[in-house]
Tab-separated table of C-alpha atoms in Angstrom:
chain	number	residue	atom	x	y	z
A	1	UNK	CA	129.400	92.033	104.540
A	2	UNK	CA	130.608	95.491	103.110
A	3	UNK	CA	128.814	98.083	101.304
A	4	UNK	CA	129.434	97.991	97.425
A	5	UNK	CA	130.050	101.310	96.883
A	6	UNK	CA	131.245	101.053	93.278
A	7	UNK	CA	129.074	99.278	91.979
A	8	UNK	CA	126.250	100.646	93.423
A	9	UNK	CA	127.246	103.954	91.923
A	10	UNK	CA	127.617	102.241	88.732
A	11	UNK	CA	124.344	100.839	89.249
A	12	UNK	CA	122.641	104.503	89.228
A	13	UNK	CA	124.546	105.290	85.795
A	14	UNK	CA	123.478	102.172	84.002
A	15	UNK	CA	119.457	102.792	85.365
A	16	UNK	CA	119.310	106.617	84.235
A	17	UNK	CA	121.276	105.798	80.727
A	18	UNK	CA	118.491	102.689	79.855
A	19	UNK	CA	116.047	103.437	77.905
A	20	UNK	CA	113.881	100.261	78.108
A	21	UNK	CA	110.308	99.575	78.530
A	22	UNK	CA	110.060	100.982	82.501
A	23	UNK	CA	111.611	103.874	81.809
A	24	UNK	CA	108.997	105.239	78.828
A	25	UNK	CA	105.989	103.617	81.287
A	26	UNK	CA	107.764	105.704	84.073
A	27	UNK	CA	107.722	109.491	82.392
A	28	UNK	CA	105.061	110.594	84.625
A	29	UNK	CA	106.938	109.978	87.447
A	30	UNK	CA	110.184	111.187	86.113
A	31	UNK	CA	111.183	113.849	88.845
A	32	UNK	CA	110.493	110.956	91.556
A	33	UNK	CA	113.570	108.709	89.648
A	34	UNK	CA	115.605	111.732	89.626
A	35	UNK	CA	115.538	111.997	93.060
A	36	UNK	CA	116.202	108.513	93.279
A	37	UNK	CA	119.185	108.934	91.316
A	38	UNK	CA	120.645	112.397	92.587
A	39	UNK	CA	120.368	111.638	96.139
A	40	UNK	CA	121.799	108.483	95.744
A	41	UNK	CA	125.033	109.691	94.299
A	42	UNK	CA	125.479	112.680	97.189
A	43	UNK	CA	124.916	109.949	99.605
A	44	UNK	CA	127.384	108.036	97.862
A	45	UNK	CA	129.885	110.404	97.498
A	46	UNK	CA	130.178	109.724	93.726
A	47	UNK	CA	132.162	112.587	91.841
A	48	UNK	CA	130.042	112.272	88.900
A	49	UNK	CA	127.236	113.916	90.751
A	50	UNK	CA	128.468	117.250	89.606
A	51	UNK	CA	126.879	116.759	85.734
A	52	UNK	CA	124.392	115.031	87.233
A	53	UNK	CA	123.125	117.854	89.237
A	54	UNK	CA	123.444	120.304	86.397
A	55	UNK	CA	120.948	117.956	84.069
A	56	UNK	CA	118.551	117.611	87.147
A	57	UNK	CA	117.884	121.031	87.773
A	58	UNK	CA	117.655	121.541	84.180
A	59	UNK	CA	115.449	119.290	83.765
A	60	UNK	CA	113.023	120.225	87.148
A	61	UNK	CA	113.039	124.131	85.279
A	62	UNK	CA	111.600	122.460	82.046
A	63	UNK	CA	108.768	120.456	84.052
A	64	UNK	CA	107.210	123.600	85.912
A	65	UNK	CA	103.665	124.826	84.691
A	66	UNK	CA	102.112	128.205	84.404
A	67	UNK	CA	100.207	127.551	87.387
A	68	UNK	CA	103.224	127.339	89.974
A	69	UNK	CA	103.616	123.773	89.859
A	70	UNK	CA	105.681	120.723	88.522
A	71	UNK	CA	104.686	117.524	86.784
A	72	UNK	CA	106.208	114.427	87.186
A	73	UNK	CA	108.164	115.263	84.106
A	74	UNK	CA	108.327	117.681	80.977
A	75	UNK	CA	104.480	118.995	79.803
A	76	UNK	CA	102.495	116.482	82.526
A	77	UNK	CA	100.171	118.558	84.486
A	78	UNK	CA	100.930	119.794	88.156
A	79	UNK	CA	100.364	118.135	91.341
A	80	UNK	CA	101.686	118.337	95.050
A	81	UNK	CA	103.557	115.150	95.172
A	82	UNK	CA	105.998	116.054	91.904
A	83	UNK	CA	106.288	119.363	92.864
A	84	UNK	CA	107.735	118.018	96.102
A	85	UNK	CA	110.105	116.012	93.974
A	86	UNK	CA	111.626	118.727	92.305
A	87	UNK	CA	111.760	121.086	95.057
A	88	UNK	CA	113.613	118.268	96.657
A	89	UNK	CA	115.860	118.056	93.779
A	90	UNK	CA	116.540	121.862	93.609
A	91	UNK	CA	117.496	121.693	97.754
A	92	UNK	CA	119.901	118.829	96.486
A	93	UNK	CA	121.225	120.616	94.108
A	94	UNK	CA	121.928	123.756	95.876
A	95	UNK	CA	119.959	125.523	93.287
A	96	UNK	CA	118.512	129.144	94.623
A	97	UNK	CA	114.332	129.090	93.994
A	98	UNK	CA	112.422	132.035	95.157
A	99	UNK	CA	108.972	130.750	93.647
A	100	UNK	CA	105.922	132.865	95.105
A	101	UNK	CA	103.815	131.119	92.739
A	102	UNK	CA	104.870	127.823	93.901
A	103	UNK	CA	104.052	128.714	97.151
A	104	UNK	CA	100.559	130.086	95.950
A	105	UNK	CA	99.980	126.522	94.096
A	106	UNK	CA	100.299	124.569	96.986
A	107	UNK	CA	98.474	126.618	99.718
A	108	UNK	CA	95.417	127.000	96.854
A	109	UNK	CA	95.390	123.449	97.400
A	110	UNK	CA	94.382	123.041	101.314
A	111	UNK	CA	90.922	122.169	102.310
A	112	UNK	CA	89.076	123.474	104.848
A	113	UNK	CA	89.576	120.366	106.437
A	114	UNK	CA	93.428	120.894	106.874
A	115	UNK	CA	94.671	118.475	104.454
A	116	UNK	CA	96.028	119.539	100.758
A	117	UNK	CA	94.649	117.877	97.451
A	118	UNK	CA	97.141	116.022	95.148
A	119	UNK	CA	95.864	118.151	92.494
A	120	UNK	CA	92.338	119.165	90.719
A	121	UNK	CA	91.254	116.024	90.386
A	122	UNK	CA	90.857	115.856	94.854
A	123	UNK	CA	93.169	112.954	96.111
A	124	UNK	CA	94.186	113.354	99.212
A	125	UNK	CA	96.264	111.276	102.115
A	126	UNK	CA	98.599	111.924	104.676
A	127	UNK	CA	101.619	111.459	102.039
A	128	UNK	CA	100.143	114.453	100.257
A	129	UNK	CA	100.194	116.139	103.101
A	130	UNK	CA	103.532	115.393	103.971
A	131	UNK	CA	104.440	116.832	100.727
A	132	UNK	CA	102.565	119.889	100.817
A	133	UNK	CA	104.148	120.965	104.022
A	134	UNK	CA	107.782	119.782	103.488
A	135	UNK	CA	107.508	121.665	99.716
A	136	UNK	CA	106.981	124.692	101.693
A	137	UNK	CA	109.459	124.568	104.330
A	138	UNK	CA	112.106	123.690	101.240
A	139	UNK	CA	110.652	126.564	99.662
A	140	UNK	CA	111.445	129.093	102.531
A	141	UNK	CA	114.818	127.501	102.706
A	142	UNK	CA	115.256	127.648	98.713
A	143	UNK	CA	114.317	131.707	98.280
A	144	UNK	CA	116.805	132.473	101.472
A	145	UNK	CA	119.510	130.291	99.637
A	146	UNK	CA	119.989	128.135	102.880
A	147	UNK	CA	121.289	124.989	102.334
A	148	UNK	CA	122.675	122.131	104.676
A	149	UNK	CA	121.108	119.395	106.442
A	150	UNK	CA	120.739	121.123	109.535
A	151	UNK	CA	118.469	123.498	108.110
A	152	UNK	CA	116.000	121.288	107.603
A	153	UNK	CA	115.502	119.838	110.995
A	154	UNK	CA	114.418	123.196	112.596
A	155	UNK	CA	110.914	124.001	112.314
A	156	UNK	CA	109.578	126.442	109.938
A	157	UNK	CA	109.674	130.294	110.935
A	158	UNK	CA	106.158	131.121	112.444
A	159	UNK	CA	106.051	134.540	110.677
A	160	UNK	CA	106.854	132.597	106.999
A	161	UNK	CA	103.558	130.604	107.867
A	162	UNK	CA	101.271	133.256	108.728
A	163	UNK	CA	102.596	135.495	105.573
A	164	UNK	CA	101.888	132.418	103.196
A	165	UNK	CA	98.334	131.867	104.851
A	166	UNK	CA	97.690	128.408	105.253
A	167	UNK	CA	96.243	126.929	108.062
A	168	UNK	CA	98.284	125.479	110.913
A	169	UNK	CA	96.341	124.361	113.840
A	170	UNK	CA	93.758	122.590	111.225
A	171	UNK	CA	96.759	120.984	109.365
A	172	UNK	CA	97.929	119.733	112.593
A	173	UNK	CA	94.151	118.368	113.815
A	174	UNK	CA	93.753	116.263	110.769
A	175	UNK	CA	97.116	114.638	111.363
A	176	UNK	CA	96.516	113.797	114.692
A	177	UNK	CA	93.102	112.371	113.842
A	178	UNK	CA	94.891	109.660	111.899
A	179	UNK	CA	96.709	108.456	114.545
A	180	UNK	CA	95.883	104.606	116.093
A	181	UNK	CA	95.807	103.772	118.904
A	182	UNK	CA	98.601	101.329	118.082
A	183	UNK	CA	100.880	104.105	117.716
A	184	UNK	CA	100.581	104.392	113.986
A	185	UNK	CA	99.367	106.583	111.487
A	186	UNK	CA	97.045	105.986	108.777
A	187	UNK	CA	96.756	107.549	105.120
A	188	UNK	CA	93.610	109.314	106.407
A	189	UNK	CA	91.611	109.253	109.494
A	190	UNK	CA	90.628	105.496	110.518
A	191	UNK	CA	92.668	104.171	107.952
A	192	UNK	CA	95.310	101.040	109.160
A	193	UNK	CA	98.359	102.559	110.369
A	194	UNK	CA	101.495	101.772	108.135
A	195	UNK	CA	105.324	102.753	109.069
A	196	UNK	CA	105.250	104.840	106.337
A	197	UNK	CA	102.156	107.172	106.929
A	198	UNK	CA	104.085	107.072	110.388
A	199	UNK	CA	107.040	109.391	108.541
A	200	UNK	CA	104.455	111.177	106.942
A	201	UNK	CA	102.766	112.461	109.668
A	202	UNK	CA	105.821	112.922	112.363
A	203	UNK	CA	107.703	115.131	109.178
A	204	UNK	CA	104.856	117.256	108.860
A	205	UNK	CA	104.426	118.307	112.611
A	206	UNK	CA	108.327	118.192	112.960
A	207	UNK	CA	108.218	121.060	110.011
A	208	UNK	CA	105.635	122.742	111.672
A	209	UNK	CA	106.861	122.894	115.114
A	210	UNK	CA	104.436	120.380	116.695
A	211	UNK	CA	106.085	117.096	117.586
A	212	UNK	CA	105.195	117.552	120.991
A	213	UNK	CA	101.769	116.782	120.221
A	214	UNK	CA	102.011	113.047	119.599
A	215	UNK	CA	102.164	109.977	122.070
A	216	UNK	CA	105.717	109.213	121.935
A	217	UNK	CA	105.509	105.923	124.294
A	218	UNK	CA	103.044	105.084	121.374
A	219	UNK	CA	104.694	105.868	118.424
A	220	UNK	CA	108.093	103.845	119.807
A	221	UNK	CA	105.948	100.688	120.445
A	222	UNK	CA	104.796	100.958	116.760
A	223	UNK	CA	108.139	101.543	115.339
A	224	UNK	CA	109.750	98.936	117.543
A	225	UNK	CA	107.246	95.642	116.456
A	226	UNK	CA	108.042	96.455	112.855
A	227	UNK	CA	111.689	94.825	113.289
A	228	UNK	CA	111.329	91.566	112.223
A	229	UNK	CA	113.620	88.349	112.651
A	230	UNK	CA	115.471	88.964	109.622
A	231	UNK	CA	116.485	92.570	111.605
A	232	UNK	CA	114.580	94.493	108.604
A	233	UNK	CA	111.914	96.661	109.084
A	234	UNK	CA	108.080	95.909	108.048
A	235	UNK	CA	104.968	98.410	106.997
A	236	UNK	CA	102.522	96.888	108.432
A	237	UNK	CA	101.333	94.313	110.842
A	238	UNK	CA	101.974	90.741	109.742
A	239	UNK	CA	103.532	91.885	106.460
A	240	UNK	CA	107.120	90.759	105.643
A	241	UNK	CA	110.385	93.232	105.729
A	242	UNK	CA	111.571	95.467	103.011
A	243	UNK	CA	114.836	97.463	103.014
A	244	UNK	CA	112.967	100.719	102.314
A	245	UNK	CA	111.390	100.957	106.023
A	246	UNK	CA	114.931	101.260	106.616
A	247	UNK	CA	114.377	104.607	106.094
A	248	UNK	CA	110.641	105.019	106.439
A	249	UNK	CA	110.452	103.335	110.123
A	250	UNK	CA	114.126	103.998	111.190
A	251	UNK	CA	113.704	107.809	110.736
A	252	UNK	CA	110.373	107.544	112.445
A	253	UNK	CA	112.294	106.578	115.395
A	254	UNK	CA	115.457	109.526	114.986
A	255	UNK	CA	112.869	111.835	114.539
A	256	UNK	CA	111.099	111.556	117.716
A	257	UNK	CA	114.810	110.841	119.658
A	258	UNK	CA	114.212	107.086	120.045
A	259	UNK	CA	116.111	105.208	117.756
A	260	UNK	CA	117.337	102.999	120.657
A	261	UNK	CA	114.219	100.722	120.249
A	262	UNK	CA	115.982	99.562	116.784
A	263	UNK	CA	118.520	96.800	116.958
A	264	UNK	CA	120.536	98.772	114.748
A	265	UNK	CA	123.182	96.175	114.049
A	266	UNK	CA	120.763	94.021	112.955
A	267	UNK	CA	119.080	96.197	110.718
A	268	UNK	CA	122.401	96.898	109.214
A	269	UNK	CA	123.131	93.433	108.531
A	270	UNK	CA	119.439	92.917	106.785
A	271	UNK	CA	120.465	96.275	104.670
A	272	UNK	CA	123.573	94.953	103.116
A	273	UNK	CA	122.511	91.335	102.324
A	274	UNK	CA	119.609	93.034	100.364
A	275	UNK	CA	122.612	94.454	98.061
A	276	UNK	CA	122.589	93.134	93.923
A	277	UNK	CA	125.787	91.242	92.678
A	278	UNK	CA	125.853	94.038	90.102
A	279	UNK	CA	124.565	96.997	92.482
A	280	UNK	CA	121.087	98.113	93.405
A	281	UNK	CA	119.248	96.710	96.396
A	282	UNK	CA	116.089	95.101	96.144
A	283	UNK	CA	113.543	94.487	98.734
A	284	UNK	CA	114.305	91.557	100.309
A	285	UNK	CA	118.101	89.463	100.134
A	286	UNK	CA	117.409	87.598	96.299
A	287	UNK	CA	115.366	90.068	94.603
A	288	UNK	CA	115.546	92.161	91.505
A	289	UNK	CA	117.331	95.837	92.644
A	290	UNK	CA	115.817	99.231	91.340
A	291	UNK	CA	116.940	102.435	92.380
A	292	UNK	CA	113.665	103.193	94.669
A	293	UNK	CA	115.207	100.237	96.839
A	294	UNK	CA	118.618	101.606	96.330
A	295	UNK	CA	118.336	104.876	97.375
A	296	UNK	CA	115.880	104.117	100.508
A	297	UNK	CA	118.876	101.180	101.727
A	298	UNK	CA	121.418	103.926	101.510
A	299	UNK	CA	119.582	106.901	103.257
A	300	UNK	CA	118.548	104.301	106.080
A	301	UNK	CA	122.392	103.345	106.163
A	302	UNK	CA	123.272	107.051	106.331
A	303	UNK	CA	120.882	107.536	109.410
A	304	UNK	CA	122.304	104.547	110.784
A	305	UNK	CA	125.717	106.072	110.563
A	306	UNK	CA	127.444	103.952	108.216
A	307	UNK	CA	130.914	104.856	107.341
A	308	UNK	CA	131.436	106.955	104.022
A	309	UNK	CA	128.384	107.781	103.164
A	310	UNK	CA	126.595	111.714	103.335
A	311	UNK	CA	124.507	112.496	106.106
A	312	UNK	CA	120.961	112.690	105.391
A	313	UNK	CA	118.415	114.547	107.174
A	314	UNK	CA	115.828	112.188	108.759
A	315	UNK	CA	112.428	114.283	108.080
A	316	UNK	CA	113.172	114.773	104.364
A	317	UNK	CA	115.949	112.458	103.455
A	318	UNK	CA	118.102	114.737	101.921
């Protein structure tokens, strides 16, 4: 089976042109289906991505608040995880950002504790987290107009994190108290570990310089019983595949140097029969497509080193 290139990027036009019920239910998530969409065409190659880019970044300028921060789309409040999204966005789009008060937003937001609230209101996981940090590594990158995917994989400049003055070494204790003993993370401590908390966590310390902290033997025997029969990747413990741990679990593994415990042809295989007659991928072979699914197949395709398509960076899938 073949990747579907064309229709797949036909598949991201159609889904950012509709205007149906998910996409007015979606507007406070807006920036997150942008990313979606944007990435999905530089992974693909597409040569419509040019426009595309152009109405993004537009359209991340018009979501930013007075107080530093983005909503998930035009006139919704701040938080962490959209302001990730369009920082994300503006990286994509090779779009020069030299936002202090960004910066200020997000470190105004760590707790004493070491983790970051999503906003005012005081969620807070290890996916926050992971956004917090990774926003601030894209913003060093962003206001020194350095762009490329090997950029990202080196670890922030020490001297940028003591200037911006957030915590380090408590950031890095409250990650490493939610790892399991099975090798996993979990959204905070004690939580049940899950593949994707997994990312989370090995992103952040990557960013920060601190991989060498974790229990890599661990980690690999987490990553590894998530394959399933099918050759996809799983979440959780006795939960079924779905084509996004493709990414989630798969970079896991490139992160830490040990993608060898994936049967990568396998996982390949489970990838492309997840692919919609009409483009899009869907969870599992069978299923409705959406461009979440879509762009998470690709970007674990592009780790995988699938012909034609962009290389992505595995800690921020860009």
């Amino acid at each position: 089976m073949e990747l579907r290139k064309d229709e797949h990027r036909d598949f991201v036009h159609r889904m950012m042109s509709a205007k149906n019920l998910m996409y007015y239910l979606s507007a406070p998530y807006r920036l997150n289906t942008v990313y979606w969409a944007v990435n999905s065409m530089l992974i693909l190659e597409d040569q419509r991505a040019a426009e595309a880019q152009g109405e993004a970044v537009a359209y991340v300028l018009r979501s930013k608040n007075t107080d530093g921060g983005f909503g998930g789309s035009e006139g919704y409040p701040s938080n962490i995880t959209s302001t990730f999204n369009a920082l994300q966005i503006l990286y994509m789009c090779k779009y020069r950002y030299e936002g202090e008060d960004t910066v200020k937003y997000i470190c105004g937001l760590q707790q004493g504790s070491g983790c970051f609230h999503n906003d005012e209101y005081g969620e807070e996981d290890t996916r926050i987290n992971c956004c917090a940090v990774l926003s601030l590594h894209l913003l060093c990158l962003l206001g020194e107009g350095c762009f490329g995917t090997e950029m990202l994989a080196a670890p922030m400049d020490g001297s940028y994190l003591t200037s911006i003055g957030i915590d380090v070494p408590r950031i890095i204790e409250y990650t490493l108290r939610c790892f399991n003993k099975d090798g996993g993370f979990g959204a905070i401590p004690g939580a049940e570990s899950h593949a994707a908390q997994v990312f989370c966590c090995l992103s952040v310390l990557r960013s920060l310089g601190a991989l060498e902290c974790i229990d890599r033997t661990r980690v690999r025997r987490f990553i590894t019983m998530r394959q399933t029969a099918s050759g996809g990747l799983a979440g959780r413990i006795n939960k079924k595949e779905d084509v996004c741990y493709s990414f989630w679990a798969y970079s896991s593994a490139v992160m830490i140097g040990e993608q060898q415990c994936i049967d990568e042809e396998c996982l390949i295989r489970f990838i492309l029969s997840c692919q919609g007659k009409a483009g899009g991928f869907s969870d599992r072979p069978g299923n409705e497509t959406d461009l979440y699914h879509l762009m998470f197949a690709l970007a674990g395709l592009s780790l995988l080193g699938y012909s034609g398509l962009r290389k992505i960076d595995a800690g921020f899938g860009l």
